[in-house]
Coordinates of C-alpha atoms in Angstrom, one line a residue:
M1 CA 3.5 -63.2 86.5
A2 CA 6.6 -64.9 85.0
P3 CA 8.1 -63.5 81.5
S4 CA 7.2 -65.5 78.6
R5 CA 9.9 -67.6 76.7
R6 CA 9.5 -65.4 73.7
S7 CA 9.8 -62.0 75.3
Q8 CA 13.0 -63.3 77.4
R9 CA 14.5 -64.8 74.3
R10 CA 13.7 -61.0 72.4
A11 CA 15.5 -59.3 75.5
E12 CA 18.4 -61.5 75.1
E13 CA 18.9 -61.0 71.6
E14 CA 18.9 -57.0 72.2
E15 CA 21.3 -57.3 74.8
E16 CA 23.3 -59.6 72.5
S17 CA 23.2 -57.2 69.9
S18 CA 23.8 -54.1 71.7
G19 CA 27.0 -55.7 72.8
V20 CA 26.1 -54.8 76.5
G21 CA 26.9 -57.5 79.1
A22 CA 28.7 -59.6 75.9
A23 CA 30.9 -62.3 77.5
P24 CA 33.7 -63.7 75.4
E25 CA 33.1 -66.3 73.0
D26 CA 34.9 -69.8 72.6
S27 CA 35.6 -71.8 69.3
T28 CA 32.1 -72.8 69.0
G29 CA 30.8 -69.4 68.8
R30 CA 28.8 -69.1 72.0
T31 CA 29.7 -67.4 75.1
S32 CA 30.4 -68.7 78.3
T33 CA 26.9 -68.5 79.5
G34 CA 25.9 -71.1 76.8
R35 CA 24.1 -68.3 74.5
R36 CA 24.9 -68.3 70.7
V37 CA 26.9 -64.9 69.4
V38 CA 25.1 -62.7 66.7
P39 CA 28.0 -62.4 64.0
E40 CA 29.7 -58.5 63.4
R41 CA 28.2 -58.0 60.1
V42 CA 25.0 -59.0 60.9
R43 CA 24.9 -56.3 63.4
E44 CA 26.1 -54.0 60.6
R45 CA 23.3 -55.0 57.9
Q46 CA 20.4 -54.7 60.9
R47 CA 22.2 -51.3 61.9
A48 CA 22.2 -50.0 58.2
V49 CA 18.5 -51.5 57.7
A50 CA 17.7 -49.7 60.9
E51 CA 19.3 -46.0 60.0
R52 CA 17.8 -46.1 56.2
E53 CA 14.2 -47.1 57.3
A54 CA 14.6 -44.1 59.9
S55 CA 15.3 -41.4 57.1
R56 CA 11.4 -41.8 56.2
L57 CA 10.8 -40.5 59.7
A58 CA 13.4 -38.2 60.1
R59 CA 15.3 -35.4 58.3
P60 CA 18.3 -37.3 56.8
E61 CA 21.9 -36.6 57.6
V62 CA 24.3 -36.9 54.9
R63 CA 26.2 -40.1 56.0
P64 CA 29.0 -42.6 54.3
I65 CA 27.8 -45.1 52.2
V66 CA 27.7 -48.5 54.2
S67 CA 28.2 -51.6 52.4
L68 CA 26.5 -54.3 52.6
G69 CA 27.1 -58.0 51.8
H70 CA 23.8 -58.6 50.2
A71 CA 24.4 -61.1 47.2
D72 CA 22.1 -58.9 44.8
R73 CA 22.1 -54.9 45.9
Q74 CA 18.8 -54.0 43.3
K75 CA 16.9 -57.0 45.0
S76 CA 17.4 -55.7 48.4
A77 CA 14.4 -54.2 50.2
V78 CA 16.5 -50.9 51.5
T79 CA 17.0 -49.5 47.9
S80 CA 12.9 -48.6 48.0
T81 CA 13.6 -46.0 50.4
P82 CA 13.8 -42.2 49.3
F83 CA 17.8 -42.1 50.1
G84 CA 18.6 -45.9 49.3
V85 CA 21.7 -47.3 47.7
L86 CA 21.1 -46.2 44.1
T87 CA 20.1 -42.4 44.9
T88 CA 22.8 -41.9 47.7
R89 CA 25.4 -43.4 44.9
A90 CA 23.9 -40.7 42.3
S91 CA 24.4 -37.8 45.0
N92 CA 27.7 -38.6 45.7
S93 CA 29.3 -38.5 42.4
T94 CA 28.5 -34.6 42.5
K95 CA 30.2 -34.0 45.3
D96 CA 29.9 -30.3 45.0
S97 CA 25.9 -30.3 45.0
P98 CA 24.2 -28.5 47.5
P99 CA 22.3 -30.7 50.3
Q100 CA 19.1 -31.6 49.2
E101 CA 16.2 -30.4 51.1
W102 CA 13.4 -32.3 52.3
C103 CA 10.7 -32.6 49.7
G104 CA 7.4 -32.5 52.4
P105 CA 4.5 -30.2 51.3
F106 CA 5.4 -27.6 53.6
S107 CA 8.8 -27.2 52.9
V108 CA 8.4 -27.4 48.9
A109 CA 5.5 -24.2 49.8
R110 CA 8.1 -22.6 52.2
Q111 CA 10.8 -22.9 49.3
M112 CA 8.7 -21.2 46.5
I113 CA 7.9 -18.3 48.6
A114 CA 10.9 -17.8 49.4
A115 CA 11.9 -18.2 45.7
R116 CA 8.8 -15.9 44.8
E117 CA 9.7 -12.9 47.6
E118 CA 13.4 -12.8 46.3
K119 CA 12.6 -12.3 42.7
K120 CA 10.2 -9.5 43.9
R121 CA 13.2 -7.7 46.1
R122 CA 15.4 -8.4 43.2
E123 CA 13.0 -6.8 40.4
E124 CA 12.2 -3.8 42.8
A125 CA 16.1 -3.4 43.5
E126 CA 16.6 -3.2 39.5
A127 CA 13.7 -0.8 39.1
E128 CA 14.7 1.5 41.3
N129 CA 18.5 1.5 40.6
G130 CA 17.3 1.7 36.9
V131 CA 14.9 4.7 37.9
D132 CA 17.4 6.7 39.6
Q133 CA 19.9 6.5 36.9
E134 CA 17.7 7.6 34.4
Y135 CA 16.4 10.5 36.6
H136 CA 20.4 11.7 37.9
H137 CA 22.2 10.9 34.5
P138 CA 23.1 14.2 32.6
L139 CA 23.3 12.9 29.6
D140 CA 20.0 10.6 29.1
Q141 CA 17.9 13.9 27.7
V142 CA 20.6 14.9 25.4
M143 CA 20.5 11.2 24.0
E144 CA 16.9 11.1 23.9
E145 CA 17.0 14.6 21.8
L146 CA 19.1 13.1 19.5
E147 CA 17.5 9.7 18.7
L148 CA 14.2 11.9 18.4
E149 CA 16.6 14.4 15.9
K150 CA 17.9 11.2 14.2
K151 CA 13.8 9.9 13.3
R152 CA 12.5 13.3 12.1
K153 CA 15.7 13.2 9.6
A154 CA 14.8 9.7 8.4
H155 CA 10.8 10.4 8.7
P156 CA 10.3 13.8 8.1
S157 CA 6.4 13.3 8.1
I158 CA 6.6 12.5 12.2
S159 CA 7.3 16.6 12.4
W160 CA 4.1 17.3 10.5
K161 CA 1.3 19.1 12.6
S162 CA -2.4 19.5 11.7
S163 CA -3.8 23.2 11.2
L164 CA -7.2 21.9 12.9
P165 CA -7.6 24.3 15.8
G166 CA -7.5 22.5 18.8
A167 CA -7.7 18.8 16.9
H168 CA -6.0 17.1 20.3
E169 CA -7.5 19.6 22.8
Q170 CA -11.3 19.7 22.2
S171 CA -13.5 17.4 24.4
G172 CA -15.8 14.5 22.5
S173 CA -19.1 16.7 23.3
A174 CA -17.0 19.8 21.4
R175 CA -16.4 17.2 18.3
N176 CA -20.0 15.8 18.6
S177 CA -21.2 19.1 18.1
S178 CA -19.3 20.2 15.0
L179 CA -19.4 17.2 12.9
Y180 CA -22.5 18.4 10.8
A181 CA -20.8 21.5 10.5
K182 CA -17.5 20.0 8.9
R183 CA -19.3 17.7 6.7
K184 CA -21.3 20.5 5.1
R185 CA -18.6 22.5 4.5
R186 CA -16.5 20.2 2.9
A187 CA -19.7 19.5 1.0
N188 CA -19.3 23.4 0.2
L189 CA -15.7 23.4 -0.8
I190 CA -16.6 20.5 -3.3
A191 CA -19.3 22.5 -5.1
Q192 CA -17.4 25.9 -4.7
K193 CA -15.9 25.5 -8.1
H194 CA -19.3 25.0 -10.0
R195 CA -21.1 27.5 -7.9
I196 CA -20.9 30.3 -10.6
P197 CA -21.4 28.2 -13.7
T198 CA -19.2 29.3 -16.8
L199 CA -21.0 30.4 -20.2
F200 CA -20.3 27.0 -21.6
Q201 CA -22.0 25.2 -18.9
T202 CA -24.8 27.4 -19.2
C203 CA -25.4 26.8 -22.7
L204 CA -24.9 22.7 -22.4
Q205 CA -27.3 22.8 -19.4
F206 CA -29.8 24.9 -21.6
L207 CA -29.5 22.3 -24.5
V208 CA -30.1 19.3 -22.4
D209 CA -32.8 20.9 -20.9
H210 CA -34.6 21.6 -24.3
I211 CA -32.8 18.7 -26.3
E212 CA -36.6 18.1 -27.7
F213 CA -36.9 21.1 -29.4
V214 CA -33.4 20.7 -31.4
E215 CA -33.5 19.5 -34.7
S216 CA -29.4 20.4 -35.7
L217 CA -26.6 22.0 -33.8
G218 CA -25.0 23.4 -37.0
D219 CA -21.4 24.2 -37.1
V220 CA -20.7 23.0 -33.6
D221 CA -16.8 21.3 -32.6
S222 CA -17.0 17.5 -32.2
S223 CA -15.9 18.0 -28.2
I224 CA -19.1 19.6 -27.5
R225 CA -21.0 17.3 -29.5
T226 CA -19.8 14.5 -27.4
R227 CA -19.9 16.3 -24.1
L228 CA -23.6 17.0 -25.1
L229 CA -24.1 13.3 -25.7
Q230 CA -22.3 12.7 -22.1
E231 CA -25.0 14.7 -20.4
L232 CA -27.8 13.3 -22.3
V233 CA -26.7 10.1 -21.3
A234 CA -26.1 10.8 -17.7
R235 CA -29.4 12.5 -17.2
H236 CA -31.6 9.5 -19.2
K237 CA -32.5 12.1 -22.2
L238 CA -30.9 10.4 -25.0
D239 CA -33.6 9.0 -27.7
P240 CA -33.6 8.6 -31.1
A241 CA -34.5 12.2 -32.2
A242 CA -31.5 13.5 -30.3
F243 CA -29.4 11.1 -31.4
D244 CA -30.1 11.9 -35.1
A245 CA -29.9 15.6 -34.1
I246 CA -26.4 15.5 -32.7
A247 CA -24.7 12.7 -35.5
E248 CA -25.2 15.0 -37.9
N249 CA -22.9 15.2 -41.2
G250 CA -19.4 16.5 -41.1
T251 CA -18.9 15.1 -37.6
D252 CA -15.5 13.1 -37.1
V253 CA -16.1 11.7 -33.9
L254 CA -19.1 9.7 -32.7
E255 CA -18.6 8.8 -29.0
L256 CA -21.3 7.1 -26.5
T257 CA -20.9 5.9 -23.2
D258 CA -24.2 4.2 -23.2
A259 CA -26.0 3.2 -26.6
S260 CA -28.0 0.8 -25.0
S261 CA -31.2 3.5 -26.1
I262 CA -30.0 3.5 -30.5
T263 CA -31.6 0.8 -32.5
Q264 CA -29.3 -1.0 -34.9
E265 CA -31.6 0.5 -37.8
Q266 CA -30.6 4.2 -36.4
L267 CA -27.2 3.5 -36.2
T268 CA -26.7 2.1 -39.6
K269 CA -28.6 5.0 -41.3
A270 CA -26.0 7.4 -38.9
L271 CA -23.3 5.5 -40.3
Q272 CA -24.1 5.7 -43.9
R273 CA -24.3 9.3 -43.9
M274 CA -21.4 10.2 -41.4
M275 CA -18.7 7.3 -42.8
P276 CA -18.7 9.4 -46.4
S277 CA -18.4 12.9 -44.6
G278 CA -15.1 12.2 -42.6
L279 CA -16.2 10.2 -39.5
Q280 CA -12.9 8.9 -38.3
Y281 CA -13.4 7.6 -34.7
I282 CA -16.3 5.4 -33.4
M283 CA -16.2 4.7 -29.9
L284 CA -19.5 2.6 -28.7
D285 CA -20.0 1.2 -25.1
Q286 CA -22.8 -1.1 -24.4
A287 CA -23.7 -1.6 -27.8
G288 CA -25.3 -4.9 -27.7
R289 CA -28.3 -3.4 -29.0
C290 CA -27.1 -1.6 -32.1
F291 CA -24.0 -2.7 -33.4
G292 CA -24.4 -6.1 -35.3
P293 CA -24.2 -7.4 -38.6
A294 CA -25.8 -4.4 -40.4
A295 CA -23.9 -1.6 -38.6
A296 CA -20.3 -3.6 -39.8
D297 CA -21.6 -3.9 -43.3
A298 CA -22.2 0.0 -43.6
I299 CA -18.7 0.7 -42.3
V300 CA -17.7 -2.1 -44.6
E301 CA -19.3 -0.6 -47.8
A302 CA -18.2 2.9 -47.2
M303 CA -14.4 1.7 -46.7
S304 CA -14.6 -0.4 -50.0
N305 CA -15.9 2.5 -51.8
K306 CA -12.8 5.0 -50.4
L307 CA -15.4 7.2 -48.8
G308 CA -14.0 7.1 -45.4
S309 CA -10.9 6.9 -43.5
L310 CA -11.8 5.2 -39.9
Q311 CA -8.7 5.5 -37.8
A312 CA -10.0 4.5 -34.3
L313 CA -12.6 1.6 -33.4
S314 CA -14.2 0.8 -30.1
I315 CA -17.0 -1.6 -29.5
G316 CA -18.2 -2.8 -26.5
G317 CA -20.7 -5.2 -25.5
A318 CA -21.7 -5.9 -28.7
Y319 CA -23.4 -9.3 -28.6
L320 CA -25.0 -9.2 -32.0
L321 CA -21.2 -8.7 -33.6
K322 CA -20.1 -12.6 -34.8
D323 CA -16.7 -13.5 -35.9
V324 CA -17.5 -13.6 -39.6
D325 CA -18.6 -10.0 -39.5
A326 CA -15.7 -9.0 -37.3
V327 CA -13.1 -10.0 -39.7
K328 CA -14.7 -8.6 -42.7
L329 CA -14.7 -5.6 -40.9
I330 CA -11.2 -5.5 -39.7
E331 CA -9.9 -6.7 -43.0
A332 CA -11.9 -3.4 -44.3
V333 CA -10.7 -0.6 -41.9
A334 CA -6.8 -2.1 -41.7
P335 CA -5.3 0.4 -44.4
T336 CA -6.2 3.3 -41.8
L337 CA -6.8 2.0 -38.4
S338 CA -4.2 2.4 -35.9
S339 CA -6.5 1.7 -32.6
L340 CA -8.5 -1.1 -32.1
E341 CA -11.0 -2.1 -29.0
Y342 CA -13.1 -5.1 -28.0
K343 CA -14.8 -5.3 -24.7
A344 CA -17.0 -8.1 -23.8
C345 CA -18.3 -9.4 -27.0
P346 CA -19.0 -12.8 -26.5
M347 CA -19.4 -13.9 -29.9
L348 CA -15.8 -13.2 -30.9
G349 CA -13.5 -16.2 -31.2
V350 CA -10.5 -18.4 -33.1
Q351 CA -11.8 -16.9 -36.2
F352 CA -11.8 -13.2 -35.0
C353 CA -8.0 -13.9 -34.0
K354 CA -6.8 -15.5 -37.0
G355 CA -8.4 -12.5 -39.2
L356 CA -6.6 -9.8 -36.9
T357 CA -3.0 -11.5 -36.9
K358 CA -3.4 -12.5 -40.7
T359 CA -4.5 -8.8 -41.8
F360 CA -2.5 -6.6 -39.7
A361 CA 0.9 -8.7 -40.5
T362 CA 0.5 -7.5 -44.5
T363 CA -1.7 -4.5 -44.3
G364 CA -1.7 -1.5 -42.0
K365 CA 0.1 -0.5 -38.7
L366 CA -1.9 -0.9 -35.5
L367 CA -0.5 1.0 -32.7
E368 CA -3.0 0.3 -30.2
L369 CA -4.8 -2.9 -29.3
S370 CA -7.3 -3.6 -26.6
L371 CA -9.2 -7.1 -25.9
E372 CA -11.1 -7.1 -22.7
D373 CA -13.7 -10.2 -21.6
I374 CA -13.3 -11.6 -25.2
P375 CA -13.8 -15.4 -24.8
V376 CA -11.1 -16.5 -27.6
G377 CA -9.9 -19.4 -25.6
S378 CA -6.4 -21.1 -25.8
E379 CA -6.3 -21.8 -29.4
G380 CA -7.2 -18.1 -30.3
L381 CA -4.5 -16.8 -27.9
E382 CA -1.9 -19.0 -29.7
T383 CA -3.1 -17.8 -32.7
L384 CA -2.2 -14.1 -31.8
T385 CA 1.1 -15.4 -30.3
G386 CA 2.1 -17.3 -33.2
E387 CA 2.0 -14.1 -35.8
T388 CA 3.8 -11.7 -33.9
T389 CA 4.5 -9.6 -36.8
A390 CA 1.1 -7.8 -36.7
F391 CA 1.8 -6.1 -33.5
R392 CA 5.5 -5.1 -34.5
H393 CA 4.1 -1.2 -34.2
L394 CA 2.3 -1.6 -31.0
K395 CA 2.3 1.3 -28.5
S396 CA -0.3 0.2 -26.0
L397 CA -1.5 -3.3 -25.6
S398 CA -4.2 -4.3 -23.3
M399 CA -5.6 -7.9 -22.4
R400 CA -7.5 -7.5 -19.4
R401 CA -9.6 -10.1 -18.0
I402 CA -8.3 -12.7 -21.1
I403 CA -9.1 -16.5 -20.1
D404 CA -6.0 -19.2 -19.9
L405 CA -3.8 -16.0 -20.8
T406 CA -0.2 -17.4 -19.4
D407 CA 3.1 -16.0 -18.8
A408 CA 4.7 -17.7 -22.1
M409 CA 1.9 -16.2 -24.3
V410 CA 2.3 -12.6 -23.0
H411 CA 6.4 -13.4 -23.4
K412 CA 5.6 -14.2 -26.9
L413 CA 3.4 -10.9 -27.4
L414 CA 6.2 -8.8 -26.1
L415 CA 9.1 -9.9 -28.2
S416 CA 7.5 -8.4 -31.5
C417 CA 6.9 -5.1 -29.4
T418 CA 9.9 -4.4 -27.5
N419 CA 11.1 -1.4 -28.7
T420 CA 7.9 0.5 -29.0
L421 CA 5.8 -0.4 -26.2
E422 CA 4.8 2.5 -23.9
R423 CA 1.7 1.1 -22.2
L424 CA 0.9 -2.4 -21.0
D425 CA -2.8 -3.4 -19.1
L426 CA -2.6 -7.0 -17.8
S427 CA -4.9 -6.7 -15.1
D428 CA -7.1 -9.3 -13.6
N429 CA -5.5 -12.4 -15.3
H430 CA -5.1 -14.7 -12.1
D431 CA -2.8 -17.1 -13.9
L432 CA 0.2 -14.7 -14.7
T433 CA 3.0 -15.0 -12.1
D434 CA 6.6 -13.6 -11.8
A435 CA 7.4 -14.8 -14.8
T436 CA 5.4 -12.1 -16.6
L437 CA 7.9 -9.3 -14.6
S438 CA 10.9 -10.8 -15.7
S439 CA 9.8 -10.4 -19.8
L440 CA 9.1 -6.6 -19.0
R441 CA 12.8 -5.8 -18.6
S442 CA 13.4 -5.9 -22.5
C443 CA 10.5 -3.1 -22.7
V444 CA 13.0 0.1 -22.0
G445 CA 10.3 2.4 -23.3
L446 CA 7.5 1.6 -21.1
Q447 CA 5.9 4.0 -19.0
A448 CA 2.5 2.8 -17.9
L449 CA 1.9 -0.6 -16.3
H450 CA -1.6 -1.9 -15.3
V451 CA -1.2 -5.5 -13.2
S452 CA -4.1 -4.7 -10.8
G453 CA -5.5 -8.1 -9.3
L454 CA -2.5 -10.1 -10.2
K455 CA -2.7 -12.3 -6.7
H456 CA 0.7 -14.6 -7.9
L457 CA 2.8 -11.8 -7.9
T458 CA 5.2 -12.0 -5.3
P459 CA 7.5 -8.9 -3.3
Q460 CA 11.1 -10.5 -4.6
G461 CA 9.1 -10.3 -8.2
L462 CA 8.7 -6.7 -8.1
E463 CA 11.7 -5.8 -6.3
A464 CA 13.6 -7.5 -8.8
L465 CA 11.7 -5.7 -11.9
F466 CA 13.3 -2.5 -10.3
T467 CA 16.4 -3.3 -9.5
H468 CA 19.3 -1.9 -11.3
V469 CA 21.3 -4.9 -12.3
P470 CA 24.8 -4.3 -14.3
G471 CA 24.9 -6.1 -17.8
M472 CA 21.3 -5.9 -18.0
A473 CA 18.8 -3.7 -19.5
P474 CA 17.9 -0.5 -17.0
P475 CA 14.6 -0.9 -15.3
P476 CA 11.7 0.6 -16.9
S477 CA 10.8 4.6 -15.9
L478 CA 7.1 4.4 -14.9
R479 CA 4.8 7.4 -15.3
V480 CA 1.6 5.7 -14.3
L481 CA 2.0 2.9 -11.6
D482 CA -1.4 0.8 -11.5
F483 CA -0.4 -2.2 -8.4
G484 CA -3.8 -2.6 -6.6
R485 CA -5.6 -5.0 -5.5
L486 CA -2.5 -7.6 -5.5
D487 CA -1.6 -9.7 -2.2
H488 CA -2.1 -7.5 0.7
E489 CA 1.8 -7.8 1.4
A490 CA 3.1 -7.6 -2.1
V491 CA 3.5 -4.0 -2.3
T492 CA 6.2 -3.1 0.3
D493 CA 8.3 0.0 1.0
D494 CA 11.6 -1.2 -0.7
F495 CA 9.6 -1.9 -3.9
M496 CA 8.2 1.6 -4.3
L497 CA 11.5 3.0 -3.0
L498 CA 13.1 1.5 -6.2
A499 CA 10.0 1.9 -8.4
I500 CA 10.2 5.8 -7.8
Q501 CA 13.9 5.6 -8.2
A502 CA 13.5 4.4 -11.6
S503 CA 10.6 6.9 -12.5
T504 CA 13.2 9.7 -11.8
S505 CA 16.4 8.2 -13.2
N506 CA 15.1 9.0 -16.8
K507 CA 17.6 11.4 -18.7
D508 CA 15.8 11.6 -21.7
S509 CA 12.7 13.0 -19.7
T510 CA 12.5 16.9 -18.8
V511 CA 10.5 15.8 -16.1
G512 CA 10.3 12.7 -14.2
G513 CA 8.4 11.1 -11.3
L514 CA 5.0 9.3 -11.1
V515 CA 2.0 10.8 -12.0
Q516 CA -0.6 7.8 -11.1
V517 CA -0.1 5.3 -8.4
N518 CA -2.4 3.0 -7.4
V519 CA -1.4 0.7 -4.2
E520 CA -4.9 -0.4 -3.1
G521 CA -4.8 -3.1 -0.5
S522 CA -1.3 -3.2 0.5
S523 CA -1.3 -3.6 4.7
V524 CA 2.5 -3.3 4.8
L525 CA 2.9 0.2 3.3
T526 CA 3.9 2.6 5.4
D527 CA 4.6 6.6 5.9
S528 CA 7.9 6.2 4.0
T529 CA 6.4 5.6 0.5
L530 CA 4.6 8.7 1.0
E531 CA 7.5 10.7 2.5
K532 CA 9.6 9.2 -0.9
L533 CA 6.7 10.4 -3.3
A534 CA 6.9 14.1 -1.8
S535 CA 10.3 14.4 -2.1
S536 CA 10.8 12.8 -5.6
C537 CA 7.3 13.4 -7.4
H538 CA 5.9 16.5 -5.8
S539 CA 5.9 18.1 -8.9
S540 CA 4.6 15.6 -11.2
L541 CA 2.0 13.3 -8.7
Q542 CA -1.7 13.9 -9.9
Y543 CA -3.4 10.9 -8.7
L544 CA -3.0 8.6 -5.5
H545 CA -5.0 5.7 -4.8
V546 CA -4.2 4.2 -1.2
S547 CA -7.7 2.6 -0.2
F548 CA -7.3 -0.1 2.5
C549 CA -3.9 0.7 3.3
T550 CA -4.1 0.5 6.7
A551 CA -0.4 1.1 8.1
L552 CA -0.7 4.8 6.7
S553 CA -1.5 7.6 9.0
D554 CA -2.9 11.1 9.1
Q555 CA 0.7 12.7 9.3
G556 CA 2.1 10.4 5.9
L557 CA -0.8 12.0 4.1
G558 CA -0.8 15.2 5.4
Y559 CA 2.8 15.6 4.8
L560 CA 2.3 14.4 1.1
V561 CA -0.3 16.9 0.5
D562 CA 1.3 19.7 2.1
K563 CA 4.8 19.3 -0.4
C564 CA 3.0 18.2 -3.4
G565 CA 1.8 21.2 -5.8
S566 CA -1.5 22.1 -7.2
Q567 CA -1.2 19.1 -9.8
L568 CA -2.5 16.8 -7.2
R569 CA -6.0 16.5 -7.9
N570 CA -7.4 13.4 -6.4
I571 CA -6.5 11.2 -3.2
E572 CA -9.3 8.1 -2.8
V573 CA -8.6 6.7 0.6
W574 CA -11.6 4.1 1.0
G575 CA -11.1 1.8 3.9
C576 CA -8.6 3.5 5.4
A577 CA -10.5 3.9 9.2
Q578 CA -7.2 5.3 10.7
I579 CA -7.6 8.5 9.0
S580 CA -9.3 11.0 10.8
D581 CA -10.2 14.9 10.9
S582 CA -6.6 16.0 11.9
F583 CA -5.5 15.1 8.1
L584 CA -9.2 15.5 6.5
D585 CA -9.5 19.2 7.9
G586 CA -6.0 20.0 8.7
H587 CA -3.9 20.0 5.7
R588 CA -2.9 23.3 3.8
R589 CA -5.6 22.5 0.9
V590 CA -8.5 22.5 2.9
A591 CA -10.1 25.3 1.0
D592 CA -8.7 24.3 -2.3
P593 CA -11.6 22.9 -4.6
G594 CA -9.6 21.3 -6.6
L595 CA -8.5 18.6 -4.5
H596 CA -10.7 15.7 -3.9
I597 CA -10.4 13.3 -1.1
V598 CA -12.9 10.5 -2.0
G599 CA -13.5 7.7 0.5
A600 CA -14.6 9.8 3.9
W601 CA -17.5 8.9 5.3
M602 CA -18.8 10.2 9.1
K603 CA -20.5 8.6 11.7
Q604 CA -22.1 10.6 14.4
N605 CA -19.9 9.4 17.2
S606 CA -17.0 11.3 16.0
V607 CA -15.2 8.0 14.3
R608 CA -14.7 8.1 10.7
A609 CA -15.6 4.9 8.7
F610 CA -14.1 4.9 5.7
R611 CA -15.9 2.4 2.8

């Protein structure tokens, strides 16, 4: 069968394009056989297209750019291939780059596997070289010992070891079997001091047990009467008959921690009887039922007739006491009164503040003022801070839980008593900020500072309070540091270092150092603070409250207890679950009943929980 015309023509074109058997062309562009000759530029374009189309099916080689005589290269079909015109132009711009790898899935997988194996071999080689170097280098052990010695000098508590026998060697079953014995031994140690009661304790218990038969105590000191009242309140045996037997003529102190069982009529008769015979100190807490207008009038009448010389008055919870009665009481006792305290008296307000400032601005010499939970409001506070001459002699100022108390008001109050103030309590006033701390720099004689619960205090403000600045007054040399329940990151090691240094820098005092420290709730306080306390305050520290300080350890507390003297009496560790038997049963004063560690509660699974 003869080939078709189309097949014959295709064969002729392929023969002409390959140049095989091509005859010389004449001036008309045809060969001697009469066929049309394909121009050279067309053959070059076709060859370039064929090569670039083949790159999708075979591994391409790096070839030189072949220029195509196309009118618009961006519209050319060849630019859609992986190695088209645009890509080859970019690849040739960086001649030093390595040739591109084929991007097929198996090639990519082989490259990833090769890279992972190479990384693994490199890490193994580095680890092997490091182990060999660490093992064979002769100075490595010496350098480790030097580093450890340096750490021990900076933090000596690291070297502290518990005296608990086998604390780290006992098995779990051995520890579980001794939990009850440990707990019982601690209870016996605490009660050991009271195992053999003194003669005073025996007599006191005998009186409490038979108080219904006591008609009069006779010539008994006021301290014994006060202790007897405390025991009666603790055992709920204080009744009107017992109160009348104790509150006799000639007693100069009337102190009740709970006066709720006493009526106002009974208290009024007792005051009328005791005031002319030398009563000087009245301290009644929870006195809402008994201290009202009638009791206040009894004191006013005795003072007006000059039958008494009251020096201290402390009333708590008097919900019957009104502004008018409180003002009359203050005016009557102002000539002799030196200490005044009102707690949780809801009826006191602006008139009370006006009477207080007006009276002591012209009469008397008030040394101690304590207001707690008094709803005087912003107007009453403005009245107190407006007449600052009333507080020019103050040595102790307490403003606890006073609503609307601001930094500016505290600043005005401190201006009048800068040179005399020794104790300041601003706890639980949540509006106070670092501005209050800056006002304290002028109180050079301050020895006790209570700012617990002030959440707006910052580490920068606390450090600025105890930082020595040339040209300014020195920081206060405190003996009592109450900075508990602040922001959990406010009390830091740097702040405590400055406070301890300031407490020991007072040259006028023969014995320096902190006596009471409360840093409850600090999560950033570490053993460095305990080490500083042990080195600078070992002979003065008596009370330490580190509840919920989660960064402290057995070593830090054990080191502190071992270094401090016998004056250290109380340590509170509520919420410190990281403290274990190593400290509680391993410090040197385990058998000393004079040291009370409060806050430990033992679980059955030998894990300590602190609540």
